CSV table of C-alpha atoms and ligand atoms in Angstrom, one decimal:
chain,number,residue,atom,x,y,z
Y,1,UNK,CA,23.9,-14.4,13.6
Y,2,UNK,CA,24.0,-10.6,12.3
Y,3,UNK,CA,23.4,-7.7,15.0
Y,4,UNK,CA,20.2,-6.2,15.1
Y,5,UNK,CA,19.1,-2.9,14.8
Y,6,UNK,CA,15.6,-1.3,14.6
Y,7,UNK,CA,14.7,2.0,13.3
Y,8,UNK,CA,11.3,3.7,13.7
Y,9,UNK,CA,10.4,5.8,10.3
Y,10,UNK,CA,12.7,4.3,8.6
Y,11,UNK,CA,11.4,4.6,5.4
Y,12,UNK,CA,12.2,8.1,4.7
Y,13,UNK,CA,15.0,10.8,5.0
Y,14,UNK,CA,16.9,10.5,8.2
Y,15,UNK,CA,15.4,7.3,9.5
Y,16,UNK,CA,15.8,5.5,5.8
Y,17,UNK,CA,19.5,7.0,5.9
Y,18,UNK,CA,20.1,5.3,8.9
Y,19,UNK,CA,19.3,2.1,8.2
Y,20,UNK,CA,20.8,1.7,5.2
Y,21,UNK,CA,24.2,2.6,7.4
Y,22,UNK,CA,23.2,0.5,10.1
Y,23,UNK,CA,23.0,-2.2,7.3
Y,24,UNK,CA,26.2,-1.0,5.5
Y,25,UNK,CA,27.7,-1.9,9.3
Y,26,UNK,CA,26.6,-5.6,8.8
Y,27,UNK,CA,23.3,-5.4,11.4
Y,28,UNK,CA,20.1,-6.9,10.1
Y,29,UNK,CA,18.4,-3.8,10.2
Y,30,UNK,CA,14.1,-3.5,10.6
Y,31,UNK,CA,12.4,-0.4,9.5
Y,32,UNK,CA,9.1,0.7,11.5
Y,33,UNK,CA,6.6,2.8,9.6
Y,34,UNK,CA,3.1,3.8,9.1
Y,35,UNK,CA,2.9,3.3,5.6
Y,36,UNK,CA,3.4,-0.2,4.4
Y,37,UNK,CA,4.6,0.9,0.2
Y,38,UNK,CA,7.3,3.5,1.4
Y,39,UNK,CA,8.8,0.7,3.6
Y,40,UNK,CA,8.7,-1.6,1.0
Y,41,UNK,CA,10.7,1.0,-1.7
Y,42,UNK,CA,13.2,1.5,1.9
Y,43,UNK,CA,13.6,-1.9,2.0
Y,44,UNK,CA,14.8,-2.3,-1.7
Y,45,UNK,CA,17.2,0.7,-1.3
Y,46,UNK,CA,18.8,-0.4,1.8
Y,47,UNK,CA,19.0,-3.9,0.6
Y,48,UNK,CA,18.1,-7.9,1.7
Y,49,UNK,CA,19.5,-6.7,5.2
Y,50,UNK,CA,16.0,-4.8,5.9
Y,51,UNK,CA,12.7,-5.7,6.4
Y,52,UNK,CA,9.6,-3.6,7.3
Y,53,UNK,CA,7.0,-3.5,10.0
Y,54,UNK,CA,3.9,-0.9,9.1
Y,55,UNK,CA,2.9,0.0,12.3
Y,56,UNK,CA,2.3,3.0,14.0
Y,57,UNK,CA,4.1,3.9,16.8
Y,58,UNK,CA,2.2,6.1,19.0
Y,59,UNK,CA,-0.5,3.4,19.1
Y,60,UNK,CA,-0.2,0.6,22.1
Y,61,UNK,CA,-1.9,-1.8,19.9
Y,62,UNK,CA,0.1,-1.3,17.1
Y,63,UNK,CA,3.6,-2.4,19.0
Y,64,UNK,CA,3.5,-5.5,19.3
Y,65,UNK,CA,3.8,-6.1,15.5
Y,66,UNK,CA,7.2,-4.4,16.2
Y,67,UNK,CA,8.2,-7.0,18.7
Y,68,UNK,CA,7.1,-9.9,16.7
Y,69,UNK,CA,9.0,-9.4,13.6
Y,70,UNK,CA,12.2,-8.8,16.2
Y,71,UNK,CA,11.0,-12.6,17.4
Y,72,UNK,CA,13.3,-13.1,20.2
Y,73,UNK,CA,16.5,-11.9,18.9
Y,74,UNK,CA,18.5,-9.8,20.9
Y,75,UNK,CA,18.3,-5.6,19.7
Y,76,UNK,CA,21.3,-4.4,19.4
Y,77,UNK,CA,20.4,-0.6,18.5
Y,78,UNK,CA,17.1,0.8,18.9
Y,79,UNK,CA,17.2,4.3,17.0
Y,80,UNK,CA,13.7,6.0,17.7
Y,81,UNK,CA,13.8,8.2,15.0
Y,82,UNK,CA,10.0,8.7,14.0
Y,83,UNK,CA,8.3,11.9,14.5
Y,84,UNK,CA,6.7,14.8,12.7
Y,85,UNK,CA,6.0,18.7,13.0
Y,86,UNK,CA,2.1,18.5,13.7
Y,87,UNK,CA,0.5,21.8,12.6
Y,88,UNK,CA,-2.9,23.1,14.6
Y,89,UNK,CA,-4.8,26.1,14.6
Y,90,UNK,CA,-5.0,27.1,18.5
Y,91,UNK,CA,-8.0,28.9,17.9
Y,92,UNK,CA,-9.7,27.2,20.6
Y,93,UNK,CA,-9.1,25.9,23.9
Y,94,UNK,CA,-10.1,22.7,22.6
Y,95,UNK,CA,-8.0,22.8,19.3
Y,96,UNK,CA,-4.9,23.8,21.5
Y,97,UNK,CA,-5.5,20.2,23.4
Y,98,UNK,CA,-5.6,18.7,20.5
Y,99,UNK,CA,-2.4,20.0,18.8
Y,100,UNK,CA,-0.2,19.5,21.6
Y,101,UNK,CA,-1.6,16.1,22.3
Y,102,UNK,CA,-0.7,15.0,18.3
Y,103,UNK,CA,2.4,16.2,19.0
Y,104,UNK,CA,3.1,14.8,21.6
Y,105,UNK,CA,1.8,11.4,20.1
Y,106,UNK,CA,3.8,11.9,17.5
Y,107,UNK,CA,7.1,12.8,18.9
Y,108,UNK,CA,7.7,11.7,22.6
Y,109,UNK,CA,4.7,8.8,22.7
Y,110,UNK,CA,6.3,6.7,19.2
Y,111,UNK,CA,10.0,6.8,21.4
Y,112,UNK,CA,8.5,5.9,24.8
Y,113,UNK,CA,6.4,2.6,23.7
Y,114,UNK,CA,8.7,1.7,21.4
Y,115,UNK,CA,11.6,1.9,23.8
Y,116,UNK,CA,9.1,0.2,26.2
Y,117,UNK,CA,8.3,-2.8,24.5
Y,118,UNK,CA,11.6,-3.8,23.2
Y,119,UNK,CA,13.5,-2.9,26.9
Y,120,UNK,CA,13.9,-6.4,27.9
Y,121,UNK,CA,15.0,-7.3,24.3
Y,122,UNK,CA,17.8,-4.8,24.1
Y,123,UNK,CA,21.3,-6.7,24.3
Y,124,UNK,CA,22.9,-6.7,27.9
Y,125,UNK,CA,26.0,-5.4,27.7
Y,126,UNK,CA,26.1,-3.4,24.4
Y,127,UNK,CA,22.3,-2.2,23.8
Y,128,UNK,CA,22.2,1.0,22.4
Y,129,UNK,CA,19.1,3.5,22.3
Y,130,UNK,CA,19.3,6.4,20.3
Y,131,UNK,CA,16.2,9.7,20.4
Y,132,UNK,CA,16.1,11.5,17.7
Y,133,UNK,CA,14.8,15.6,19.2
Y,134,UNK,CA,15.5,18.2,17.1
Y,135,UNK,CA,17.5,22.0,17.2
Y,136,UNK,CA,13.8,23.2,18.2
Y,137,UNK,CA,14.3,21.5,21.5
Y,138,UNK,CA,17.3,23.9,22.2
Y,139,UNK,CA,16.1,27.1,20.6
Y,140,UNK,CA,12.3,27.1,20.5
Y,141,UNK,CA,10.2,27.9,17.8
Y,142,UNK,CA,8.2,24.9,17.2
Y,143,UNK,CA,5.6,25.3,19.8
Y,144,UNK,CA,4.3,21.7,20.8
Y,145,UNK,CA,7.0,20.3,18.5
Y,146,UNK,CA,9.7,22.2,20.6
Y,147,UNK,CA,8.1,21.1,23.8
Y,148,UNK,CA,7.6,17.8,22.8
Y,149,UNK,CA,11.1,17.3,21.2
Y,150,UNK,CA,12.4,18.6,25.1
Y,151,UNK,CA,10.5,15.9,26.7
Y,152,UNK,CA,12.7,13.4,25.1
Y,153,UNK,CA,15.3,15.0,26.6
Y,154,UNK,CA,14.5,14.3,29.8
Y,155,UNK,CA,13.2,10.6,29.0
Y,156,UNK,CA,16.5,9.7,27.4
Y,157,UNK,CA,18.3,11.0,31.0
Y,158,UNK,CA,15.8,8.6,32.6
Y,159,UNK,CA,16.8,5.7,30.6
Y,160,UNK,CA,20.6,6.0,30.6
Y,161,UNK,CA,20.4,6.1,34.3
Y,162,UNK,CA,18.1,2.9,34.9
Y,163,UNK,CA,20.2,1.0,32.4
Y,164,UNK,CA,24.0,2.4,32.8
Y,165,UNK,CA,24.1,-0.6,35.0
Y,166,UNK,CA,23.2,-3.1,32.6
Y,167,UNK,CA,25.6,-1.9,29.9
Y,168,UNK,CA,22.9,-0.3,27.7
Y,169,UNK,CA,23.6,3.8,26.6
Y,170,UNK,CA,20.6,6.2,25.5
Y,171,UNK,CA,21.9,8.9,24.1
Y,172,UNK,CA,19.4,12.0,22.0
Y,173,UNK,CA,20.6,13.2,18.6
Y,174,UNK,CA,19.7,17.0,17.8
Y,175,UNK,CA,19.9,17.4,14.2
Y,176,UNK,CA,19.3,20.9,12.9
Y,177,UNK,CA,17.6,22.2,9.7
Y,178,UNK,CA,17.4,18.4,7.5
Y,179,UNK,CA,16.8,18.5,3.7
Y,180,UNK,CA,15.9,15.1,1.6
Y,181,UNK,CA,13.3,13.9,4.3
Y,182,UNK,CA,9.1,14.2,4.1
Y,183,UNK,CA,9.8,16.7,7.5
Y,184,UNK,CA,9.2,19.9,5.7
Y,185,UNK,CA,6.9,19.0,2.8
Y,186,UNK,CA,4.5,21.7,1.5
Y,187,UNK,CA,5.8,24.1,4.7
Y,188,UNK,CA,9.1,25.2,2.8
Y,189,UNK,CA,10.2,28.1,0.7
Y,190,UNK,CA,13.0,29.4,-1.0
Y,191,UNK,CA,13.4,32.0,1.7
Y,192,UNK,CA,12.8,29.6,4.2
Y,193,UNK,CA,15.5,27.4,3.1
Y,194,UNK,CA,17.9,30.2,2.9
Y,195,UNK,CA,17.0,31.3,6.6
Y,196,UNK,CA,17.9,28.4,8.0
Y,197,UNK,CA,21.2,27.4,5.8
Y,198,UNK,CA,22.6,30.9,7.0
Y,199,UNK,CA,21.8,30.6,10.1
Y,200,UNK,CA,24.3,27.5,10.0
Y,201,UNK,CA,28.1,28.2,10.3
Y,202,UNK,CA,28.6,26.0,8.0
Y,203,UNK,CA,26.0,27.4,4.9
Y,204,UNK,CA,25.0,24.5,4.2
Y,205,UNK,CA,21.6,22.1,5.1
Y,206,UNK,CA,22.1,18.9,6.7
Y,207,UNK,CA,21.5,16.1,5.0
Y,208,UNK,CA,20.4,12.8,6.4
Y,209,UNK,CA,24.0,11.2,6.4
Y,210,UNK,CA,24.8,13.8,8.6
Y,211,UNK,CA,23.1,12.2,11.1
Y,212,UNK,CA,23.6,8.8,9.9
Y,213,UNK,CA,27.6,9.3,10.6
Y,214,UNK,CA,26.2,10.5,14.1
Y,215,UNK,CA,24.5,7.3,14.7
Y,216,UNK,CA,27.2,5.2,13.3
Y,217,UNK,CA,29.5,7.0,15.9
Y,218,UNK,CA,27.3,6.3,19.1
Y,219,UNK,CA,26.2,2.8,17.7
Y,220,UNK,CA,30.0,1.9,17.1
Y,221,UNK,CA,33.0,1.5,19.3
Y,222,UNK,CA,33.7,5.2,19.7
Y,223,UNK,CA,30.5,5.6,21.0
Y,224,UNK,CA,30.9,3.1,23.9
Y,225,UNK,CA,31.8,5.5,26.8
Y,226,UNK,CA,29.4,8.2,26.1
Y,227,UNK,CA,25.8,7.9,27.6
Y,228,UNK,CA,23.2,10.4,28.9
Y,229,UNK,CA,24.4,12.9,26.4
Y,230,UNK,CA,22.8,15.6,23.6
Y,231,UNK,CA,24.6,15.3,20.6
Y,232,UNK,CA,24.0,18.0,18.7
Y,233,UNK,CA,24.1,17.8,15.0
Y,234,UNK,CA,23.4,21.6,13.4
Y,235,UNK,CA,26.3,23.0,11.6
Y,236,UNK,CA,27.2,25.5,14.6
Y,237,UNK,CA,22.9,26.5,14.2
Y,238,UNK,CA,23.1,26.7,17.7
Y,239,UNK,CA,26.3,27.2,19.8
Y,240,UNK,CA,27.6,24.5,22.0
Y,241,UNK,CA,24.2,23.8,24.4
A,1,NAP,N1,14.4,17.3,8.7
A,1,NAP,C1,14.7,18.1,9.7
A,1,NAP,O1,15.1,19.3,9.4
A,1,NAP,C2,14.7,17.7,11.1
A,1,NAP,C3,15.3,18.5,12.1
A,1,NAP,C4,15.3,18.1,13.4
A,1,NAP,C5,14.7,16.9,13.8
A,1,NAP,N2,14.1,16.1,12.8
A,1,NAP,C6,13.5,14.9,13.3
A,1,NAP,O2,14.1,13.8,12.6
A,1,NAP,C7,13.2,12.7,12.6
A,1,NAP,C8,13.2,12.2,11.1
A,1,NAP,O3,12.7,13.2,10.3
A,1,NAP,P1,12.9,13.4,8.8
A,1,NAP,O4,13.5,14.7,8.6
A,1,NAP,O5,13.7,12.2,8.2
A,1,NAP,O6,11.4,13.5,8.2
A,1,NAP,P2,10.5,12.4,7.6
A,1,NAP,O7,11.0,12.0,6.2
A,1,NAP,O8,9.1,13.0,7.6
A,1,NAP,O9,10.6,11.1,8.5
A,1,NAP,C9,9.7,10.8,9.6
A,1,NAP,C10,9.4,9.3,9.5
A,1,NAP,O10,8.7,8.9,10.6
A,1,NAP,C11,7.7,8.1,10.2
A,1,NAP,N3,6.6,8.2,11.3
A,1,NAP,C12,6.1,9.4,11.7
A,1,NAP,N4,5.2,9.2,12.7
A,1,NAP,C13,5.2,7.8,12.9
A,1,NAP,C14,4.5,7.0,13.7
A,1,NAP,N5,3.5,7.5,14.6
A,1,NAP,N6,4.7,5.6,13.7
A,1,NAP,C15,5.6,5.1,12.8
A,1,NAP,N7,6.3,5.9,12.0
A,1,NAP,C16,6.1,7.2,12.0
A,1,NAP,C17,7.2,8.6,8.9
A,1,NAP,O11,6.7,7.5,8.1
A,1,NAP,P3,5.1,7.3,8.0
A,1,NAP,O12,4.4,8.6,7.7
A,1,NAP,O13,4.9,6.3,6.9
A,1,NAP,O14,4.7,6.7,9.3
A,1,NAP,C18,8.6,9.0,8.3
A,1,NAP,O15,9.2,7.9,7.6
A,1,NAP,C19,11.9,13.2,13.1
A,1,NAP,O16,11.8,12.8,14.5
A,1,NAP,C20,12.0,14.7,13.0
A,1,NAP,O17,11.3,15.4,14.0
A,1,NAP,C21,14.1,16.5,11.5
């Protein structure tokens, strides 16, 4: 039987990239998402490998869809990938509550009970659990979404110490500035774009093979010997932290 491999928001940009190169690897690859016609369009592109779960991560109710469709089998990567810039207005005590709570939600919650539920699935020896945190983590600038990124930080530390033992790695990858993903729709500009690719020692954007190859390095045999680690993944954005 094909490897396994699971991939929250894997229907889009980095997430969808992944899977399709988890899948090019030969795993059986399923794709976690919210909204039930973008997995379905992932799961033609990626191919009869995939399969889609709509389910939202950040909700306790909503996991165990997650843990049905991986019915018993083994997981062989877990790649918790999902996650989103929340905006708020912090106008109010009340409204500041609220945005930092979405984000975390959206960003530290989806990888905790996701990571959670499938713990005693993951494959002992040879599991391997991947965060997805961001540049913003490293450099601020995000508010909640910089904070919240950090906490996986932290988590991911946690994990590759209770399960170093078992075999299982946990590793974070930082991408920096991403393009051909949903992450910066309707908040981009020309200007903005150009900030952020010159900010890169490499002028250029990422892009989400970029941190596909990262993934298929950690998920593959180079990848065996290195756990509790921050990859970073920025074109030089942000010197060696
Ligand atoms: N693009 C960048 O420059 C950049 C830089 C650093 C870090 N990142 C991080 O990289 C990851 C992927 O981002 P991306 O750039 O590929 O953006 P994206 O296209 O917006 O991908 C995010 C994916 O996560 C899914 N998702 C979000 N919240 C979810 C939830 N609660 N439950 C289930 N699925 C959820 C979304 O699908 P649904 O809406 O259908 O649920 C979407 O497919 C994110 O964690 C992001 O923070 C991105």
């Amino acid at each position: 039987m094909s490897r396994l491999a699971v991939v929250s928001g894997g229907g889009t940009g980095i997430g969808r990239s992944t899977a399709g190169m988890l899948a090019g690897e030969g795993y059986d690859v399923i794709i976690v998402g919210r909204r039930a016609e973008v997995l379905a369009d992932a799961v033609k592109w990626i191919g009869p490998q995939a399969s889609g779960v709509t389910a939202d991560v950040s909700d306790p109710a909503q996991i165990p869809a997650v843990v049905e469709a991986v019915g018993g089998r083994p997981v062989d990567v877990l790649v918790n990938n999902a996650g989103a810039f929340v905006s708020g207005t912090d106008s109010t005590l009340d409204s500041v509550a609220d945005h930092w709570r979405a984000s975390f939600d959206s960003n530290v919650l989806t990888a905790v009970l996701l990571t959670t539920a499938l713990l005693p699935s993951l494959r002992r020896p040879g599991g391997r659990i991947i965060l997805t945190s961001s540049i913003a983590a490293q450099r601020g600038g995000g508010g909640p979404y910089s904070a919240a990124k950090a906490a996986l930080h932290g988590y991911a530390l946690d994990l590759a110490v209770a399960l170093g033992g078992e075999g299982i790695t946990a590793n974070v990858i930082s991408p920096g500035y991403v393009i051909d993903s949903e992450f910066f729709d309707g908040r981009m500009t020309p200007e903005g774009h150009q900030k952020r690719v010159d900010a890169t020692l490499l002028k250029r954007p990422g892009e989400p093979q970029d941190i596909a190859e990262a993934v298929r390095w950690l998920t593959g045999p180079g990848g065996a010997y290195v756990t509790a680690q921050i990859i970073n993944v920025n074109g030089g954005s942000v010197l060696g932290r």
